[in-house]
CSV table of C-alpha atoms in Angstrom, one decimal:
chain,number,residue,atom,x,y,z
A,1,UNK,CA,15.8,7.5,-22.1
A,2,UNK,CA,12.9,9.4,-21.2
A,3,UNK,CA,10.3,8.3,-19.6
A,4,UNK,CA,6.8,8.1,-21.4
A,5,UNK,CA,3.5,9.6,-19.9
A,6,UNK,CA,1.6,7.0,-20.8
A,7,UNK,CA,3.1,3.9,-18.8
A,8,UNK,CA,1.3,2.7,-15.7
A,9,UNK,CA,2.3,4.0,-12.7
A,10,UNK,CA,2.5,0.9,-10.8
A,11,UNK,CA,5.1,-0.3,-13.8
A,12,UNK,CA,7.2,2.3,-13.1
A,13,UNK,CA,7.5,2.0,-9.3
A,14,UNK,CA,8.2,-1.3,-10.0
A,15,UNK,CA,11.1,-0.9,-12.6
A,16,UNK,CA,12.7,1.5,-10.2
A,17,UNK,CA,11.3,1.5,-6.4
A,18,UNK,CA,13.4,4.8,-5.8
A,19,UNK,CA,10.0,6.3,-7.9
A,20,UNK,CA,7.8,6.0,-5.0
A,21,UNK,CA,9.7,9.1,-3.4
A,22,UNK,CA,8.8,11.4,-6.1
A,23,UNK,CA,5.3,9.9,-6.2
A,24,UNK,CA,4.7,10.9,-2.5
A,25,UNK,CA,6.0,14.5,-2.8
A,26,UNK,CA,3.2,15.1,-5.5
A,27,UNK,CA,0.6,13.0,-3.8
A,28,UNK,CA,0.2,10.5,-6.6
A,29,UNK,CA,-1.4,6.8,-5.8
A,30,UNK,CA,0.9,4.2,-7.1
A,31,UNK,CA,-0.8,1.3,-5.2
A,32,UNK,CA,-4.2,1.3,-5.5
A,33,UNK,CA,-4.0,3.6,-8.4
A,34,UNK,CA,-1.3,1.7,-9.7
A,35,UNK,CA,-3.0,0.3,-13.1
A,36,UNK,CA,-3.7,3.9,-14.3
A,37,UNK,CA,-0.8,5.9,-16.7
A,38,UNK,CA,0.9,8.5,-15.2
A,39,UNK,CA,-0.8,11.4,-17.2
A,40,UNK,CA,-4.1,10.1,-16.4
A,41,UNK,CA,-3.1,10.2,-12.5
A,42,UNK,CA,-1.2,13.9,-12.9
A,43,UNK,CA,-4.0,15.6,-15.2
A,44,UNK,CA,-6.5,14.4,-12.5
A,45,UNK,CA,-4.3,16.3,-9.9
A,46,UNK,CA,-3.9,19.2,-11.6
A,47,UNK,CA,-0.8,18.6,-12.5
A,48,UNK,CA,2.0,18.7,-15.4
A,49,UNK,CA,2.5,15.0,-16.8
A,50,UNK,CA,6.2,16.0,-18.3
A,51,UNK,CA,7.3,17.5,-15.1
A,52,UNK,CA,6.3,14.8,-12.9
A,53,UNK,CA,8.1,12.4,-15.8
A,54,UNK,CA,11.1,14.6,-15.6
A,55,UNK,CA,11.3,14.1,-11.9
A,56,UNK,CA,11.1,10.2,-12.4
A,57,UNK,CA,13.8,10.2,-14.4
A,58,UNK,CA,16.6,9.5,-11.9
A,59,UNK,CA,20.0,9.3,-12.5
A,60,UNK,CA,22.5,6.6,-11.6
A,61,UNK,CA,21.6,2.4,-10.9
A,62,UNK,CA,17.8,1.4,-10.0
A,63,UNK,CA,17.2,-0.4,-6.4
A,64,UNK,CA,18.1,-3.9,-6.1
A,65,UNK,CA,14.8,-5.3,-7.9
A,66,UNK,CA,13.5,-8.8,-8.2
A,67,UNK,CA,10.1,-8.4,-7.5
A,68,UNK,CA,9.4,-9.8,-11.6
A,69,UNK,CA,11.6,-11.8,-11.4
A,70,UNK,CA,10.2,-13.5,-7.9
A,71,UNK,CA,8.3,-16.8,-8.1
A,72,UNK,CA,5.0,-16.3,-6.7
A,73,UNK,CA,5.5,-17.7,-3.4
A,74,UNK,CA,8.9,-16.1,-2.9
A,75,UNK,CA,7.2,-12.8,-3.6
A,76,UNK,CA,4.6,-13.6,-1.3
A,77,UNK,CA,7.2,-14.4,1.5
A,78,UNK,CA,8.4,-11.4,1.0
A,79,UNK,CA,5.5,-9.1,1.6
A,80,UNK,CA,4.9,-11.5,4.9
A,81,UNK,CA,8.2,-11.2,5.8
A,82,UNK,CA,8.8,-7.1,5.1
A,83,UNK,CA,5.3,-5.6,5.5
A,84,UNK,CA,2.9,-8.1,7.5
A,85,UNK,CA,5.7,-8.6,10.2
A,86,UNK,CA,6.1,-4.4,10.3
A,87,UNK,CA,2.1,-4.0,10.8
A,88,UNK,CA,1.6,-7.1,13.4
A,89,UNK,CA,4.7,-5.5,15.8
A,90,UNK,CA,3.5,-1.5,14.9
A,91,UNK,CA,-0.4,-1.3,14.7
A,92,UNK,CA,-0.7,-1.6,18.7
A,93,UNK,CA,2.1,0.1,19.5
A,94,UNK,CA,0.2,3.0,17.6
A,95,UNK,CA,-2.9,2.2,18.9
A,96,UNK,CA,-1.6,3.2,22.3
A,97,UNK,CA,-0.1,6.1,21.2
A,98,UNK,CA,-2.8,7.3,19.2
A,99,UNK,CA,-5.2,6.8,22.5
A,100,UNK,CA,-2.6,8.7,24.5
A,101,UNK,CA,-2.4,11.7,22.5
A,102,UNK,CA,-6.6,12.3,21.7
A,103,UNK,CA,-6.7,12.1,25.3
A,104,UNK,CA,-4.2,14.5,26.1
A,105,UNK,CA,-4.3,16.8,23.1
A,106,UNK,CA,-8.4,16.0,21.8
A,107,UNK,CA,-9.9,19.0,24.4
A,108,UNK,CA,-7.8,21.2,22.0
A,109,UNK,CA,-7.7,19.6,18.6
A,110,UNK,CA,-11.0,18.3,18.3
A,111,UNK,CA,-9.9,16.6,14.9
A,112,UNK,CA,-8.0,14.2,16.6
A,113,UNK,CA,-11.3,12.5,17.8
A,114,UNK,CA,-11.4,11.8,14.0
A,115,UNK,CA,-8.1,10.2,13.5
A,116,UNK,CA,-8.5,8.0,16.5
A,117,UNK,CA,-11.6,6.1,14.4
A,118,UNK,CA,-9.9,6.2,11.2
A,119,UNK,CA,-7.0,4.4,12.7
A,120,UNK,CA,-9.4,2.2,14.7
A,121,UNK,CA,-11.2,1.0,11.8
A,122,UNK,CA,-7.9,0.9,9.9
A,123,UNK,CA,-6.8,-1.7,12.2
A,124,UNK,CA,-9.9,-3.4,12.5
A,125,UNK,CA,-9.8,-3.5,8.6
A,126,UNK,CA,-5.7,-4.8,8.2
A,127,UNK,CA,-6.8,-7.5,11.0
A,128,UNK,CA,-8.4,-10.2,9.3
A,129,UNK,CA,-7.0,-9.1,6.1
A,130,UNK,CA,-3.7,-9.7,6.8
A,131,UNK,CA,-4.6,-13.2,8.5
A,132,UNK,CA,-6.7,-14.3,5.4
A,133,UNK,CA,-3.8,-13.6,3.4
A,134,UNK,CA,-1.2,-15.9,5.3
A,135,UNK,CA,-3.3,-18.8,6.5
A,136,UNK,CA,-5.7,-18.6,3.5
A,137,UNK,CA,-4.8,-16.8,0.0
A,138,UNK,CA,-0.8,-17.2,0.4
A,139,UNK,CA,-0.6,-20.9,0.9
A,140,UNK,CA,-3.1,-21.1,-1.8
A,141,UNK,CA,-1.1,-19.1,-4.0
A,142,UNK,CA,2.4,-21.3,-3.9
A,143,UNK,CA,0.0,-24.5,-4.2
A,144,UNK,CA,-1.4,-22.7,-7.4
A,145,UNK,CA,2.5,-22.7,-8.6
A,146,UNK,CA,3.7,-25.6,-7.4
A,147,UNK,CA,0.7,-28.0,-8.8
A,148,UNK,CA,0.1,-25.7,-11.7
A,149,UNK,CA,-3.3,-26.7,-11.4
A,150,UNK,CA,-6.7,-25.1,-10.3
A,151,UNK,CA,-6.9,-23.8,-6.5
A,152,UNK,CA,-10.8,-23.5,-5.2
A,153,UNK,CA,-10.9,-21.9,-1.9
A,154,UNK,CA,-14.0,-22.5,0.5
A,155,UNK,CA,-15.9,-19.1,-0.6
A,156,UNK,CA,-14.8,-19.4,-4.4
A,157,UNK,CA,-11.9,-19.0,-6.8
A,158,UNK,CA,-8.7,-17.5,-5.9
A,159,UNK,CA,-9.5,-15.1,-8.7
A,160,UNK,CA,-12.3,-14.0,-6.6
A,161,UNK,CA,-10.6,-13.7,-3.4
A,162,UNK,CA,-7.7,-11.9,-5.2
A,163,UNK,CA,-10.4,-9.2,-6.3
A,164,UNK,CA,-11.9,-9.1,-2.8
A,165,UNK,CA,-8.7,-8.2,-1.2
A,166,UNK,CA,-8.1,-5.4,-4.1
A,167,UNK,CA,-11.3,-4.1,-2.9
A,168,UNK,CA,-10.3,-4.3,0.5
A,169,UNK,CA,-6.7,-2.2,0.3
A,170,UNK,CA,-9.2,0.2,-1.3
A,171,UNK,CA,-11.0,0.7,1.7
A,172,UNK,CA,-7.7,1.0,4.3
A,173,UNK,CA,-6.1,3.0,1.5
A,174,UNK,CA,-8.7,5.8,1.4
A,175,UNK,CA,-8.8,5.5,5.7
A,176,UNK,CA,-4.7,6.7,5.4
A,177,UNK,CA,-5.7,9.3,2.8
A,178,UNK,CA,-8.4,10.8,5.0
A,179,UNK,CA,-5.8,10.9,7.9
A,180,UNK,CA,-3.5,12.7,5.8
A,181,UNK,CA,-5.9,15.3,5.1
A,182,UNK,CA,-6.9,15.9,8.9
A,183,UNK,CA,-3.6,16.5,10.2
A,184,UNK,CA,-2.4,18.6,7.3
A,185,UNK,CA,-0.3,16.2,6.2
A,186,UNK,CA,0.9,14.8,9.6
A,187,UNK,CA,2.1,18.2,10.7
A,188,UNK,CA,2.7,18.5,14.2
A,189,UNK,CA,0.5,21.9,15.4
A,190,UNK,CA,2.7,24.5,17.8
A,191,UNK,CA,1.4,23.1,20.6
A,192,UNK,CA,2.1,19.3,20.2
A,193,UNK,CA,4.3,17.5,22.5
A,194,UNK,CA,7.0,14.6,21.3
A,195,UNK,CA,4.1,12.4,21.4
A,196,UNK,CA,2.0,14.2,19.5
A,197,UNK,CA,4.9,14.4,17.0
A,198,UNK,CA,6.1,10.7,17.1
A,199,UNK,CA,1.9,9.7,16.3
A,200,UNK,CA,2.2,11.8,13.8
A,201,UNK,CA,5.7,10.5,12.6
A,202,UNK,CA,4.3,6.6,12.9
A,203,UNK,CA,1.3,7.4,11.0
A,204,UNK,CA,2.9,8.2,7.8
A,205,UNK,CA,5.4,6.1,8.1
A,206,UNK,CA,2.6,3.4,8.1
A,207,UNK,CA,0.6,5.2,5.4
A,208,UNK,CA,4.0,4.9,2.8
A,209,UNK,CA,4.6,1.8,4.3
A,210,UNK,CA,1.0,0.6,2.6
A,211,UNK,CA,1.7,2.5,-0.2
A,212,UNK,CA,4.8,-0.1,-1.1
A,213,UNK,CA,3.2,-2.9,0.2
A,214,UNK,CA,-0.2,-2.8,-1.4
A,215,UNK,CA,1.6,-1.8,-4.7
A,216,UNK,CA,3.9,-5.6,-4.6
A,217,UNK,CA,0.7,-7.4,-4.1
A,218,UNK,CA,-2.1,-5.1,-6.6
A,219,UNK,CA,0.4,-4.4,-9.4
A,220,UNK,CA,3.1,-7.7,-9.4
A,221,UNK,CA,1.7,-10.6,-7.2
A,222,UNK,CA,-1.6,-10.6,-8.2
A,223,UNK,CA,-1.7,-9.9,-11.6
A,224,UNK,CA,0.3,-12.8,-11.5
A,225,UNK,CA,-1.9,-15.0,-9.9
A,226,UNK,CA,-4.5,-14.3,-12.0
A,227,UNK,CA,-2.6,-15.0,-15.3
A,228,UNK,CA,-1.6,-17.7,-13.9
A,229,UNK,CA,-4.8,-18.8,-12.8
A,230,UNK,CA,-6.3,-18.3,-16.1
A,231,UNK,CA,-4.3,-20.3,-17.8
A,232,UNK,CA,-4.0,-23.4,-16.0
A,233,UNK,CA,-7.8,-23.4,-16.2
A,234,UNK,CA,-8.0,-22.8,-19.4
């Protein structure tokens, strides 16, 4: 069955994970740009909707997938469990590494100066993000399902601090992009040591890491929540 240009990206990642490859190799967001169809995202890139379609087409059994079929609080265990855990233990180690190669490599590659505050305020961004989710938003999330009632949270409804977290992978999302661009998509110049290399390496692992993660919570988990949401208020 072939696979129609007008579904949402962030559908299709989500019926078959093995998607976000493909995605990557033509530079197509499928987290924060998750809710728009894939020949709105390719034409926009210059590029061929039915050739990127044909591409997504893989062959043989999807990924093990039960992000649909999660409850909400088992999906939001997840994410804390796969993706919050992998940012707490790697954003300082990459902080020091980061550091280490400006000040080695930064009298040469002047750019690098660049990347160092991108990541800095990347960090500074995730930070309190990431701790509003698990001691704030998650918890309210499974009471939301378990009560099947109403949530209010100190600053507002969980609607509200759903959208204010949208916003906020937004923000981190186009920090990643703009450190993608300055290295030349995390190529390692002729002159760049292992460490250099291994930054380089840890940065986009973190970047596709993001990808995935903010793609479970924008285009499964919270969509959820808010339908949810809607309708026990109703």
């Amino acid at each position: 069955m072939s696979i129609d240009t007008a579904a949402l990206i962030g559908d299709l990642v989500t019926e078959d994970p093995r998607r976000t490859r493909v995605l990557e190799s033509y530079g197509l967001d499928y987290c924060c740009g998750g809710q728009r169809s894939l020949s709105e995202a390719a034409t926009a890139q210059g590029l061929d909707p039915d050739r990127v379609a044909a591409d997504l087409q893989l062959e043989g059994a999807t990924a093990p997938l039960h992000w649909e079929s999660s409850d909400l609080s088992g999906l939001a265990h997840d994410i804390v469990d796969t993706h919050h855990a992998y940012l707490w233990e790697e954003m300082p180690r990459l902080e020091a590494l980061v550091t280490k190669v400006v000040g080695v490599h930064g009298g040469r590659h002047p750019e690098l100066a660049h990347v160092g505050d991108l990541y800095a305020r990347a960090v500074a961004d995730l930070d309190p993000h990431l701790t509003r989710e698990e001691r704030v938003v998650f918890p309210a999330i499974t009471r939301l399902e378990r009560t099947q009632a109403p949530v209010r949270l100190g600053d507002g409804s969980l609607g509200e601090a759903v959208q204010r977290l949208v916003e906020e992978h937004d923000v981190v999302g186009d920090l990643f992009a703009e450190i993608n661009r300055t290295t030349g998509g995390y190529t390692t110049p002729e002159d760049g040591c292992a460490s250099y290399a291994a930054m380089l390496a840890g940065l986009q692992q973190m970047e596709q890491d993001l990808h995935l993660h903010v793609h479970k919570e924008n285009n499964v988990l919270f969509p959820k929540v808010v339908e949810l949401d809607r309708a026990v208020s109703a």
